[in-house]
Amino acid sequence: MASATQHFDAVVIGAGFSGLHMLKSLRDKLGLKVRVYETGDTVGGTWYWNRYPGARCDSDAYIYCFTWDKQLLQEWEWSERYPEQPEILRYLEHVAKRHDLKRDIQFNTRVTGAEFDENTNLWMVHTDKGEEVAARHLITAVGTLSDTNMPPFKGLEKFRGKWYHTSRFPHTGVDFTGKRVGVVGTGATAVQAIPEIAQQAKQLIVFQRTANYCVPARNGKVDPELVKTRKADYEGIVQRIRESFFGQEHYFIPKSVLEATREERESVFDRMWDAGGFAFWLANYQDMFFSQEANDVCADYIKRKIRSTVKDPRTAEKLIPKGHAYGTKRQPLDTNYYETFNRDSVQLVDAKTDGGIEEITETGIRAGGKEYPLDIIVFATGFDAMTGPLKALNLRGRAGRTLTQEWHDGPHTYLGVAIAGFPNLFTITGPQSPSVLSNMPVSIEQHVEWITDCIETMRKSGKTCIEATPSAQDQWGAHVNEIVSATLMTTANSWYMSANIPGKPRAFLPYLGPEGVGGYRKKCDEIAAKGYEGFELA
Ligand code: NAP
């Protein structure tokens, strides 16, 4: 404590969507002294780092934005249904400027660790600039998909060409013109990047370990009349998405797909397919997530679409997912993804049929005993999701305990926003909250509002310490697991299940509440209304 150079009411780590809103709320609503630390040289977080070709939001932009700035909701004009990364970054820059947020953000600064001081109830926060500051509250706004997963491919150091990970793409861009390019991975990121890279590259080889179910994004300009209608109804929209299951205007069909006639369900599937985006995933028959038989019917529709789009039957078969139920992995949105495999310059190397990646050589990738010569390799291999970015902060709670110790068998949290043994720490969209299973800005706003109210209540009542009790945390963990175990989600080797990183303990990372984000919001509000039930305040 004695060594702290500055004292803040709150330190916020990260200046993406969540950090910007948290700063705005604590500083301008509560009048607190806040410092935000950000590793990047400007705002944006996820949208600062993920600059790979084709990066764009997967939720409709009219709800992928801050809803607390009512005037901006009316003023801001998105250029298309799913804007590209530079446009989202421009939006966040605009918000930062409009609300004068940058004056409280220290850029180019990484938080290297923080310890909770049990005598003073303050967090001591350290940065890579050698600073040590004290803060009553520490709030992580580090994103859920920000800790890069770069698998330790044998021989990578020998590769004489260039290689990049999608989540750390050069800010100057990469010119693929005339190059032989390899893309490793076929998740939501690769599905966006592959069609873009294929347009430039002389040759593109896609290394697929697991085929995914992709549905059309149907990006494009939004009809100006629809934009007008939405702007006139923003209050209604905001209320609906806040109360909805996924923070989207999508609602399951409350009926079994098995009860629908063939004609009826085909017409529903066609409608979802034509609507594009997450409709096929989140506005489908509800038993799709619970019954394998129901799921097979939905999956079969997508398989037929793949076969009718991809001209070479062998490639089409490789692209047909096998071994996981539809919807149990994050839905990738496709803009010419399947069509891209009809280009003569594009080849698919599938681990199951052609053999997996054995090593990176000086001149390319060796897979299934065959060498594929490459000039550039793009790794779209994802993230150590949700727990990774928090563990990387080197936080020490009571008795110097670390998150790595506390979470050796998977995350343990209360509501995904607090952790027993880590008082005065709040984790925006942390593990075991709806987070990645929702439209992120909706969940971010809910957490920011709840944290702000909590800190305000503490200050009004003179409390300096709030901490989740171990029993409330255990009950929450049991609830999270009980709910998800009734679904097919646990059967997939997805990053939701922590299964993408070898050795990561298998655990479902987000919260799939019975009523989604709307029900979760109610639950959090009830807990606050009961004097922060499950927390100890001192
Ligand atoms: P991902 O879904 O984890 O996909 C990673 C890909 O790399 C998978 O195909 C995976 O295969 C493969 N892979 C991983 N390790 C490998 C290895 N050692 N050898 C060979 N292949 C390997 O990651 P992502 O595509 O970056 O997407 C992560 C999440 O980011 C998405 O699910 C989504 O939530 C988010 N995202 C959002 C947007 C948006 O909203 N605009 C866009 C893109 C991504 P397996 O499937 O076999 O593990």
Coordinates of C-alpha atoms and ligand atoms in Angstrom, one line a residue:
M1 CA 0.0 0.0 0.0
A2 CA 2.8 2.4 1.1
S3 CA 4.4 2.0 -2.3
A4 CA 1.3 2.9 -4.4
T5 CA 1.9 6.0 -6.4
Q6 CA -1.8 6.7 -7.0
H7 CA -5.2 5.8 -5.5
F8 CA -8.3 5.1 -7.5
D9 CA -11.8 4.2 -6.6
A10 CA -11.7 1.7 -9.4
V11 CA -9.2 0.3 -11.9
V12 CA -10.7 -1.2 -15.1
I13 CA -8.6 -3.5 -17.2
G14 CA -9.3 -3.2 -20.9
A15 CA -10.8 -0.5 -23.2
G16 CA -13.1 -2.4 -25.4
F17 CA -16.9 -2.3 -25.3
S18 CA -17.0 -3.3 -21.6
G19 CA -14.1 -1.1 -20.4
L20 CA -15.5 2.0 -22.1
H21 CA -18.9 1.6 -20.7
M22 CA -17.6 0.8 -17.2
L23 CA -15.5 3.9 -17.2
K24 CA -18.4 6.0 -18.4
S25 CA -20.7 4.6 -15.8
L26 CA -18.4 4.8 -12.8
R27 CA -16.9 8.2 -13.7
D28 CA -19.9 10.1 -15.0
K29 CA -22.8 8.4 -13.1
L30 CA -21.1 7.9 -9.7
G31 CA -18.4 10.5 -10.0
L32 CA -15.6 8.1 -9.1
K33 CA -11.9 8.4 -9.8
V34 CA -11.3 5.7 -12.4
R35 CA -8.2 4.5 -14.3
V36 CA -8.5 2.2 -17.3
Y37 CA -5.4 0.3 -18.4
E38 CA -5.2 -0.9 -22.0
T39 CA -2.5 -2.8 -23.7
G40 CA -3.3 -1.5 -27.2
D41 CA -2.5 2.0 -28.4
T42 CA -6.2 2.9 -28.7
V43 CA -9.7 1.8 -27.7
G44 CA -11.4 -1.3 -29.2
G45 CA -10.3 -4.4 -27.4
T46 CA -11.4 -7.4 -29.5
W47 CA -12.1 -5.0 -32.4
Y48 CA -8.6 -3.5 -32.1
W49 CA -6.8 -6.8 -32.2
N50 CA -8.9 -8.9 -34.7
R51 CA -8.1 -7.3 -38.0
Y52 CA -7.9 -10.4 -40.2
P53 CA -9.5 -10.1 -43.7
G54 CA -13.3 -10.5 -43.5
A55 CA -13.5 -9.6 -39.8
R56 CA -17.0 -8.3 -39.2
C57 CA -19.6 -8.6 -36.5
D58 CA -21.9 -11.6 -36.6
S59 CA -24.8 -9.9 -34.8
D60 CA -26.9 -7.3 -36.6
A61 CA -25.3 -4.0 -36.1
Y62 CA -28.5 -2.2 -34.9
I63 CA -28.2 -4.2 -31.7
Y64 CA -24.4 -4.6 -31.7
C65 CA -23.8 -1.2 -30.1
F66 CA -24.2 0.7 -26.9
T67 CA -27.9 1.3 -26.0
W68 CA -27.2 3.8 -23.2
D69 CA -26.4 6.6 -25.6
K70 CA -29.9 7.2 -26.9
Q71 CA -28.9 10.1 -29.1
L72 CA -26.1 8.0 -30.7
L73 CA -28.6 5.2 -31.4
Q74 CA -30.4 7.7 -33.6
E75 CA -27.4 9.4 -35.1
W76 CA -25.1 6.6 -36.0
E77 CA -25.5 5.1 -39.5
W78 CA -24.1 1.6 -40.0
S79 CA -23.1 1.0 -43.6
E80 CA -24.3 -2.6 -43.7
R81 CA -26.0 -5.4 -41.7
Y82 CA -22.7 -6.7 -40.3
P83 CA -20.1 -3.9 -40.4
E84 CA -16.5 -4.7 -40.9
Q85 CA -13.9 -4.4 -38.1
P86 CA -12.6 -0.9 -39.2
E87 CA -16.2 0.5 -39.0
I88 CA -16.8 -1.0 -35.5
L89 CA -13.5 0.4 -34.4
R90 CA -14.5 3.8 -35.8
Y91 CA -17.7 3.6 -33.8
L92 CA -15.8 2.8 -30.5
E93 CA -13.4 5.7 -31.2
H94 CA -16.3 8.0 -31.8
V95 CA -17.9 6.9 -28.5
A96 CA -14.6 7.5 -26.7
K97 CA -14.3 10.9 -28.1
R98 CA -17.9 11.9 -27.7
H99 CA -17.8 11.0 -24.0
D100 CA -14.2 12.2 -23.4
L101 CA -13.2 8.8 -22.2
K102 CA -9.6 8.7 -23.3
R103 CA -8.4 11.1 -20.6
D104 CA -8.9 8.3 -18.1
I105 CA -7.4 5.5 -20.2
Q106 CA -3.7 4.8 -20.1
F107 CA -2.8 3.1 -23.4
N108 CA 0.2 0.9 -24.2
T109 CA 0.1 -0.4 -20.7
R110 CA -0.4 -4.0 -19.7
V111 CA -1.5 -4.9 -16.2
T112 CA 1.1 -7.5 -15.1
G113 CA -0.5 -8.5 -11.8
A114 CA -2.7 -7.3 -8.8
E115 CA -2.9 -8.4 -5.2
F116 CA -5.7 -7.9 -2.8
D117 CA -4.5 -6.3 0.5
E118 CA -6.6 -7.9 3.3
N119 CA -5.7 -5.1 5.7
T120 CA -7.0 -2.2 3.6
N121 CA -9.4 -4.0 1.3
L122 CA -7.6 -2.4 -1.6
W123 CA -6.3 -4.0 -4.8
M124 CA -2.6 -3.2 -5.6
V125 CA -2.3 -3.1 -9.3
H126 CA 1.0 -3.4 -11.2
T127 CA 1.7 -2.5 -14.8
D128 CA 4.5 -3.2 -17.3
K129 CA 5.4 0.5 -17.0
G130 CA 6.6 -0.2 -13.4
E131 CA 3.6 1.5 -11.8
E132 CA 1.9 0.3 -8.7
V133 CA -1.5 1.9 -8.0
A134 CA -4.2 1.2 -5.3
A135 CA -7.9 0.7 -6.1
R136 CA -10.9 -0.1 -4.0
H137 CA -12.4 -2.0 -6.9
L138 CA -10.7 -4.0 -9.7
I139 CA -12.9 -4.6 -12.7
T140 CA -11.8 -6.9 -15.5
A141 CA -13.0 -5.8 -19.0
V142 CA -10.6 -8.1 -20.8
G143 CA -13.0 -9.8 -23.2
T144 CA -13.7 -13.4 -23.4
L145 CA -11.9 -14.3 -26.6
S146 CA -8.7 -12.3 -26.2
D147 CA -6.1 -14.9 -25.1
T148 CA -4.8 -16.3 -28.3
N149 CA -4.6 -20.1 -28.7
M150 CA -1.5 -20.8 -30.8
P151 CA -1.0 -24.5 -30.7
P152 CA 2.7 -25.5 -30.4
F153 CA 3.0 -26.9 -34.0
K154 CA 6.2 -28.8 -34.4
G155 CA 8.7 -27.0 -36.6
L156 CA 7.0 -23.6 -36.8
E157 CA 10.3 -21.9 -36.0
K158 CA 11.8 -23.4 -39.2
F159 CA 9.2 -21.9 -41.5
R160 CA 10.9 -19.5 -43.9
G161 CA 7.6 -17.9 -45.1
K162 CA 5.5 -15.5 -43.1
W163 CA 2.9 -16.7 -40.5
Y164 CA 0.2 -14.8 -38.6
H165 CA -2.5 -15.6 -36.1
T166 CA -5.9 -14.0 -36.9
S167 CA -6.2 -12.5 -33.5
R168 CA -2.9 -10.6 -33.8
F169 CA -3.0 -9.6 -37.5
P170 CA -0.6 -6.9 -38.6
H171 CA -2.2 -3.5 -38.5
T172 CA -0.8 -2.7 -41.9
G173 CA -2.6 -5.7 -43.4
V174 CA -1.2 -8.6 -45.4
D175 CA -1.0 -8.8 -49.2
F176 CA -1.8 -12.3 -50.3
T177 CA -1.6 -11.5 -54.0
G178 CA 0.1 -14.2 -55.9
K179 CA 0.9 -16.2 -52.8
R180 CA 0.4 -19.8 -51.8
V181 CA -1.5 -19.5 -48.5
G182 CA -2.4 -22.0 -45.9
V183 CA -5.2 -21.4 -43.4
V184 CA -5.3 -23.6 -40.3
G185 CA -8.7 -23.9 -38.7
T186 CA -12.3 -23.7 -39.8
G187 CA -14.1 -21.9 -36.9
A188 CA -16.1 -18.7 -37.2
T189 CA -12.9 -16.7 -37.8
A190 CA -11.6 -18.8 -40.6
V191 CA -15.1 -19.0 -42.2
Q192 CA -15.0 -15.2 -42.4
A193 CA -11.3 -15.0 -43.6
I194 CA -11.1 -17.9 -46.1
P195 CA -13.4 -16.4 -48.8
E196 CA -11.5 -13.0 -48.6
I197 CA -8.0 -14.6 -48.7
A198 CA -9.1 -16.9 -51.6
Q199 CA -9.9 -13.8 -53.7
Q200 CA -6.3 -12.6 -53.5
A201 CA -4.2 -15.7 -53.1
K202 CA -2.7 -17.7 -56.1
Q203 CA -3.5 -20.8 -54.1
L204 CA -5.2 -21.4 -50.8
I205 CA -5.0 -24.6 -48.8
V206 CA -7.4 -24.9 -45.9
F207 CA -6.4 -27.3 -43.1
Q208 CA -9.6 -28.5 -41.4
R209 CA -9.6 -30.6 -38.2
T210 CA -13.3 -30.5 -37.6
A211 CA -15.9 -29.5 -40.2
N212 CA -18.5 -26.9 -39.0
Y213 CA -22.1 -26.2 -39.7
C214 CA -22.1 -22.8 -41.4
V215 CA -25.3 -20.8 -42.3
P216 CA -25.5 -17.8 -44.6
A217 CA -24.8 -14.4 -43.0
R218 CA -26.7 -12.5 -45.8
N219 CA -24.8 -9.4 -45.3
G220 CA -25.6 -6.3 -47.3
K221 CA -27.1 -2.8 -47.1
V222 CA -30.1 -2.6 -44.8
D223 CA -33.3 -1.2 -46.4
P224 CA -33.5 2.5 -45.3
E225 CA -37.2 2.0 -44.4
L226 CA -36.2 -0.8 -42.0
V227 CA -33.5 1.4 -40.5
K228 CA -36.2 4.2 -40.0
T229 CA -38.6 1.8 -38.4
R230 CA -36.0 0.4 -36.1
K231 CA -34.9 3.9 -35.0
A232 CA -38.4 4.8 -34.3
D233 CA -38.8 1.8 -32.1
Y234 CA -35.4 1.7 -30.3
E235 CA -36.9 1.8 -26.9
G236 CA -38.9 -1.3 -27.7
I237 CA -36.0 -3.0 -29.3
V238 CA -33.7 -2.4 -26.3
Q239 CA -36.3 -3.7 -23.9
R240 CA -36.9 -6.8 -26.0
I241 CA -33.2 -7.7 -26.3
R242 CA -32.6 -7.1 -22.6
E243 CA -35.4 -9.5 -21.8
S244 CA -34.7 -12.0 -24.6
F245 CA -32.9 -15.3 -24.4
F246 CA -29.8 -14.4 -26.4
G247 CA -29.8 -10.6 -26.4
Q248 CA -31.1 -10.8 -30.0
E249 CA -34.5 -10.5 -31.5
H250 CA -34.6 -14.3 -32.1
Y251 CA -37.0 -16.6 -30.4
F252 CA -37.2 -20.4 -30.4
I253 CA -40.2 -22.0 -31.9
P254 CA -42.0 -23.5 -28.9
K255 CA -42.7 -26.8 -30.6
S256 CA -40.8 -30.0 -31.4
V257 CA -39.4 -30.3 -34.9
L258 CA -40.5 -33.9 -34.8
E259 CA -44.2 -32.8 -34.5
A260 CA -44.0 -30.6 -37.5
T261 CA -44.9 -32.1 -40.9
R262 CA -42.1 -32.3 -43.5
E263 CA -43.6 -29.4 -45.5
E264 CA -44.0 -27.3 -42.4
R265 CA -40.5 -27.7 -41.2
E266 CA -38.9 -27.3 -44.6
S267 CA -40.7 -24.0 -45.0
V268 CA -39.5 -22.9 -41.5
F269 CA -35.9 -24.0 -42.3
D270 CA -36.1 -22.1 -45.7
R271 CA -37.4 -19.0 -43.9
M272 CA -34.5 -19.1 -41.4
W273 CA -31.9 -19.9 -44.1
D274 CA -33.2 -16.9 -46.2
A275 CA -33.3 -14.6 -43.2
G276 CA -29.6 -15.3 -42.6
G277 CA -27.5 -14.7 -39.5
F278 CA -28.3 -16.5 -36.3
A279 CA -31.9 -17.2 -37.2
F280 CA -31.3 -20.8 -38.1
W281 CA -29.4 -21.3 -34.8
L282 CA -31.5 -19.3 -32.4
A283 CA -35.0 -19.1 -33.9
N284 CA -35.3 -22.8 -34.7
Y285 CA -37.4 -25.5 -33.1
Q286 CA -36.5 -25.5 -29.4
D287 CA -35.9 -29.2 -29.0
M288 CA -33.0 -28.9 -31.4
F289 CA -30.7 -28.3 -28.4
F290 CA -32.1 -31.1 -26.3
S291 CA -32.9 -34.1 -28.5
Q292 CA -30.4 -35.7 -30.9
E293 CA -33.3 -36.9 -33.1
A294 CA -34.6 -33.4 -33.4
N295 CA -31.1 -32.1 -33.9
D296 CA -30.5 -34.5 -36.8
V297 CA -33.5 -33.2 -38.7
C298 CA -32.1 -29.6 -38.6
A299 CA -28.6 -30.8 -39.3
D300 CA -29.8 -32.7 -42.3
Y301 CA -31.1 -29.5 -43.9
I302 CA -27.6 -27.9 -43.6
K303 CA -25.9 -31.0 -45.0
R304 CA -28.2 -30.9 -48.0
K305 CA -27.3 -27.3 -48.5
I306 CA -23.6 -28.1 -48.4
R307 CA -23.9 -30.9 -50.9
S308 CA -25.9 -28.7 -53.3
T309 CA -23.4 -25.8 -53.0
V310 CA -20.1 -27.5 -53.2
K311 CA -19.6 -29.0 -56.7
D312 CA -16.9 -31.6 -56.0
P313 CA -18.7 -34.4 -54.0
R314 CA -15.5 -35.4 -52.2
T315 CA -14.9 -31.9 -51.0
A316 CA -18.5 -31.6 -50.0
E317 CA -18.3 -34.8 -47.9
K318 CA -15.2 -33.4 -46.1
L319 CA -17.2 -30.3 -45.3
I320 CA -20.1 -32.2 -43.8
P321 CA -19.8 -32.1 -40.0
K322 CA -19.5 -35.4 -38.3
G323 CA -19.5 -36.3 -34.7
H324 CA -21.1 -33.2 -33.1
A325 CA -24.7 -32.0 -32.9
Y326 CA -25.7 -28.9 -34.8
G327 CA -25.6 -25.7 -32.7
T328 CA -23.4 -27.1 -30.0
K329 CA -20.4 -25.2 -31.4
R330 CA -20.5 -21.4 -32.0
Q331 CA -22.4 -20.8 -35.3
P332 CA -20.1 -19.5 -38.0
L333 CA -21.7 -17.2 -40.5
D334 CA -20.9 -17.8 -44.1
T335 CA -20.4 -15.3 -46.9
N336 CA -19.4 -17.4 -49.8
Y337 CA -17.6 -19.9 -47.6
Y338 CA -18.9 -23.1 -49.2
E339 CA -18.8 -21.5 -52.7
T340 CA -15.1 -20.7 -52.1
F341 CA -14.3 -24.4 -52.3
N342 CA -15.6 -24.4 -55.9
R343 CA -12.6 -22.3 -56.9
D344 CA -9.8 -24.2 -58.7
S345 CA -7.3 -22.4 -56.6
V346 CA -8.7 -23.6 -53.3
Q347 CA -8.0 -27.0 -51.7
L348 CA -9.3 -28.6 -48.5
V349 CA -7.0 -30.8 -46.5
D350 CA -9.2 -32.6 -44.0
A351 CA -7.5 -34.2 -40.9
K352 CA -9.9 -37.2 -40.9
T353 CA -9.7 -38.2 -44.6
D354 CA -6.3 -36.7 -45.7
G355 CA -4.5 -36.8 -42.4
G356 CA -3.8 -34.1 -39.8
I357 CA -1.0 -31.6 -39.5
E358 CA 2.2 -33.4 -38.6
E359 CA 4.6 -30.5 -38.7
I360 CA 5.5 -27.1 -40.2
T361 CA 8.5 -27.4 -42.4
E362 CA 10.9 -24.8 -43.8
T363 CA 8.6 -24.5 -46.9
G364 CA 5.1 -25.3 -45.8
I365 CA 2.9 -27.7 -43.9
R366 CA 3.2 -31.5 -43.8
A367 CA -0.1 -33.3 -43.2
G368 CA -1.0 -36.9 -43.7
G369 CA 2.5 -37.6 -45.0
K370 CA 2.3 -35.0 -47.8
E371 CA 4.0 -31.7 -48.0
Y372 CA 2.0 -28.6 -49.0
P373 CA 4.4 -25.7 -50.1
L374 CA 3.3 -22.3 -48.7
D375 CA 4.4 -18.7 -48.7
I376 CA 2.1 -17.6 -45.9
I377 CA 0.3 -19.5 -43.1
V378 CA -2.7 -18.0 -41.3
F379 CA -3.5 -19.7 -38.0
A380 CA -7.2 -19.2 -37.2
T381 CA -6.9 -21.5 -34.2
G382 CA -9.0 -19.5 -31.7
F383 CA -8.6 -18.6 -28.1
D384 CA -8.1 -19.9 -24.6
A385 CA -11.7 -18.7 -24.0
M386 CA -13.1 -16.9 -21.0
T387 CA -10.8 -18.2 -18.3
G388 CA -7.6 -17.6 -20.3
P389 CA -7.7 -13.8 -20.3
L390 CA -8.5 -13.7 -16.5
K391 CA -5.8 -16.2 -15.5
A392 CA -3.3 -14.2 -17.6
L393 CA -3.8 -11.2 -15.3
N394 CA -1.9 -12.8 -12.4
L395 CA -4.4 -11.8 -9.8
R396 CA -3.8 -12.8 -6.2
G397 CA -6.8 -12.8 -3.8
R398 CA -6.9 -13.7 -0.2
A399 CA -3.9 -15.4 1.2
G400 CA -2.1 -14.8 -2.2
R401 CA -4.3 -17.4 -4.0
T402 CA -4.2 -17.2 -7.8
L403 CA -7.0 -18.0 -10.3
T404 CA -4.8 -20.7 -11.7
Q405 CA -4.9 -22.4 -8.3
E406 CA -8.6 -21.7 -7.7
W407 CA -9.6 -22.8 -11.2
H408 CA -7.4 -25.9 -11.6
D409 CA -10.5 -27.9 -12.4
G410 CA -12.5 -25.3 -14.3
P411 CA -14.0 -21.9 -13.4
H412 CA -15.7 -21.2 -10.1
T413 CA -17.6 -18.0 -9.8
Y414 CA -20.7 -16.4 -8.4
L415 CA -23.0 -15.3 -11.2
G416 CA -19.9 -15.0 -13.5
V417 CA -19.3 -11.6 -12.1
A418 CA -17.5 -12.3 -8.7
I419 CA -15.2 -14.9 -7.3
A420 CA -15.0 -16.1 -3.7
G421 CA -11.6 -15.2 -2.2
F422 CA -11.2 -12.3 -4.6
P423 CA -13.1 -9.4 -2.8
N424 CA -13.9 -6.2 -4.6
L425 CA -13.1 -7.9 -8.0
F426 CA -15.8 -7.8 -10.7
T427 CA -15.4 -9.7 -14.0
I428 CA -17.5 -8.3 -16.8
T429 CA -18.9 -11.2 -18.9
G430 CA -16.9 -13.6 -16.8
P431 CA -17.1 -17.4 -17.0
Q432 CA -20.5 -18.8 -15.9
S433 CA -22.4 -15.7 -17.0
P434 CA -24.4 -15.7 -20.3
S435 CA -21.6 -13.7 -22.0
V436 CA -20.6 -15.5 -25.2
L437 CA -24.0 -17.2 -25.5
S438 CA -25.5 -13.8 -26.0
N439 CA -25.1 -10.7 -28.1
M440 CA -22.1 -9.4 -26.2
P441 CA -23.1 -5.7 -25.8
V442 CA -26.4 -6.7 -24.1
S443 CA -24.6 -8.8 -21.5
I444 CA -21.8 -6.2 -21.1
E445 CA -24.4 -3.5 -20.4
Q446 CA -26.2 -5.7 -17.9
H447 CA -23.0 -6.4 -16.0
V448 CA -21.8 -2.8 -16.1
E449 CA -25.2 -1.6 -14.7
W450 CA -25.2 -4.2 -12.0
I451 CA -21.6 -3.5 -10.9
T452 CA -22.3 0.2 -10.9
D453 CA -25.4 -0.2 -8.7
C454 CA -23.5 -2.5 -6.4
I455 CA -20.6 -0.1 -5.9
E456 CA -23.0 2.8 -5.4
T457 CA -24.9 0.8 -2.7
M458 CA -21.6 0.0 -1.0
R459 CA -20.5 3.6 -1.0
K460 CA -23.8 4.8 0.3
S461 CA -23.7 2.3 3.2
G462 CA -20.0 2.9 4.0
K463 CA -19.0 -0.7 3.0
T464 CA -15.5 -1.2 1.7
C465 CA -15.5 -4.9 0.9
I466 CA -17.8 -7.2 -1.0
E467 CA -17.1 -10.9 -1.5
A468 CA -19.0 -13.8 -2.9
T469 CA -19.4 -16.6 -0.3
P470 CA -18.0 -20.0 -1.1
S471 CA -21.4 -21.6 -0.6
A472 CA -23.2 -19.2 -3.0
Q473 CA -20.4 -19.8 -5.5
D474 CA -20.7 -23.6 -5.2
Q475 CA -24.5 -23.4 -5.7
W476 CA -24.1 -21.2 -8.7
G477 CA -21.6 -23.6 -10.3
A478 CA -23.9 -26.6 -9.6
H479 CA -26.8 -24.6 -11.2
V480 CA -24.7 -23.7 -14.3
N481 CA -23.8 -27.4 -14.8
E482 CA -27.2 -28.8 -14.1
I483 CA -28.9 -26.5 -16.7
V484 CA -26.4 -27.3 -19.4
S485 CA -26.3 -31.0 -18.7
A486 CA -29.9 -31.3 -20.0
T487 CA -28.7 -30.1 -23.4
L488 CA -26.6 -31.4 -26.2
M489 CA -24.0 -28.7 -25.6
T490 CA -21.9 -30.9 -23.3
T491 CA -21.5 -33.5 -26.0
A492 CA -19.3 -31.4 -28.3
N493 CA -15.6 -30.8 -28.2
S494 CA -16.2 -27.0 -28.4
W495 CA -14.4 -24.1 -26.8
Y496 CA -17.6 -23.6 -24.9
M497 CA -16.7 -26.9 -23.2
S498 CA -13.0 -25.9 -22.8
A499 CA -12.2 -28.7 -25.2
N500 CA -10.1 -26.7 -27.7
I501 CA -7.0 -26.5 -25.6
P502 CA -5.2 -29.7 -24.7
G503 CA -5.1 -30.2 -20.9
K504 CA -7.7 -27.5 -20.2
P505 CA -10.2 -29.1 -17.7
R506 CA -13.4 -30.0 -19.4
A507 CA -16.0 -27.5 -18.1
F508 CA -18.8 -25.6 -19.7
L509 CA -17.7 -21.9 -19.7
P510 CA -20.7 -19.7 -20.1
Y511 CA -24.2 -19.8 -18.5
L512 CA -27.1 -21.1 -20.5
G513 CA -29.9 -20.1 -18.1
P514 CA -33.4 -21.4 -18.4
E515 CA -34.5 -18.0 -19.6
G516 CA -31.2 -16.8 -21.1
V517 CA -30.0 -13.3 -20.6
G518 CA -33.4 -12.0 -19.6
G519 CA -33.8 -14.5 -16.8
Y520 CA -30.2 -14.0 -15.7
R521 CA -30.8 -10.2 -15.5
K522 CA -33.8 -10.8 -13.3
K523 CA -31.8 -13.2 -11.1
C524 CA -29.0 -10.7 -10.6
D525 CA -31.5 -7.9 -9.8
E526 CA -33.3 -10.1 -7.2
I527 CA -29.9 -10.9 -5.6
A528 CA -29.2 -7.1 -5.4
A529 CA -32.7 -6.4 -4.0
K530 CA -32.1 -8.9 -1.3
G531 CA -29.1 -7.0 0.0
Y532 CA -26.7 -8.8 -2.3
E533 CA -27.6 -12.3 -1.2
G534 CA -24.7 -14.7 -1.5
F535 CA -22.2 -11.9 -0.9
E536 CA -20.6 -10.8 2.4
L537 CA -20.4 -7.0 2.8
A538 CA -18.0 -5.5 5.3
Ligands
NAP1 P1 -12.4 -21.6 -32.9 O1 -13.8 -21.6 -33.1 O2 -11.8 -22.1 -31.7 O3 -11.8 -22.4 -34.2 C1 -10.4 -22.7 -34.2 C2 -10.2 -23.6 -35.3 O4 -8.8 -24.0 -35.3 C3 -11.0 -24.9 -35.3 O5 -11.4 -25.3 -36.6 C4 -10.1 -25.9 -34.6 O6 -10.4 -27.2 -34.9 C5 -8.8 -25.5 -35.3 N1 -7.6 -25.9 -34.5 C6 -7.4 -25.5 -33.2 N2 -6.2 -26.1 -32.8 C7 -5.8 -26.8 -33.8 C8 -4.7 -27.7 -34.0 N3 -3.8 -27.9 -33.0 N4 -4.5 -28.3 -35.2 C9 -5.4 -28.1 -36.2 N5 -6.5 -27.3 -36.1 C10 -6.7 -26.7 -34.9 O7 -11.7 -20.1 -33.1 P2 -12.3 -18.9 -34.0 O8 -12.7 -19.3 -35.3 O9 -11.2 -17.8 -33.8 O10 -13.5 -18.4 -33.2 C11 -13.6 -18.3 -31.8 C12 -14.8 -17.5 -31.4 O11 -14.6 -16.1 -31.7 C13 -16.0 -17.8 -32.2 O12 -16.6 -19.0 -31.8 C14 -16.9 -16.6 -31.9 O13 -17.5 -16.7 -30.7 C15 -15.8 -15.5 -32.0 N6 -15.9 -14.9 -33.3 C16 -16.8 -13.9 -33.4 C17 -16.9 -13.3 -34.6 C18 -17.9 -12.2 -34.7 O14 -18.8 -12.1 -34.0 N7 -17.7 -11.3 -35.6 C19 -16.1 -13.6 -35.7 C20 -15.2 -14.7 -35.5 C21 -15.1 -15.3 -34.3 P3 -11.4 -28.0 -33.9 O15 -12.8 -27.5 -34.3 O16 -11.1 -29.4 -34.3 O17 -11.0 -27.7 -32.5

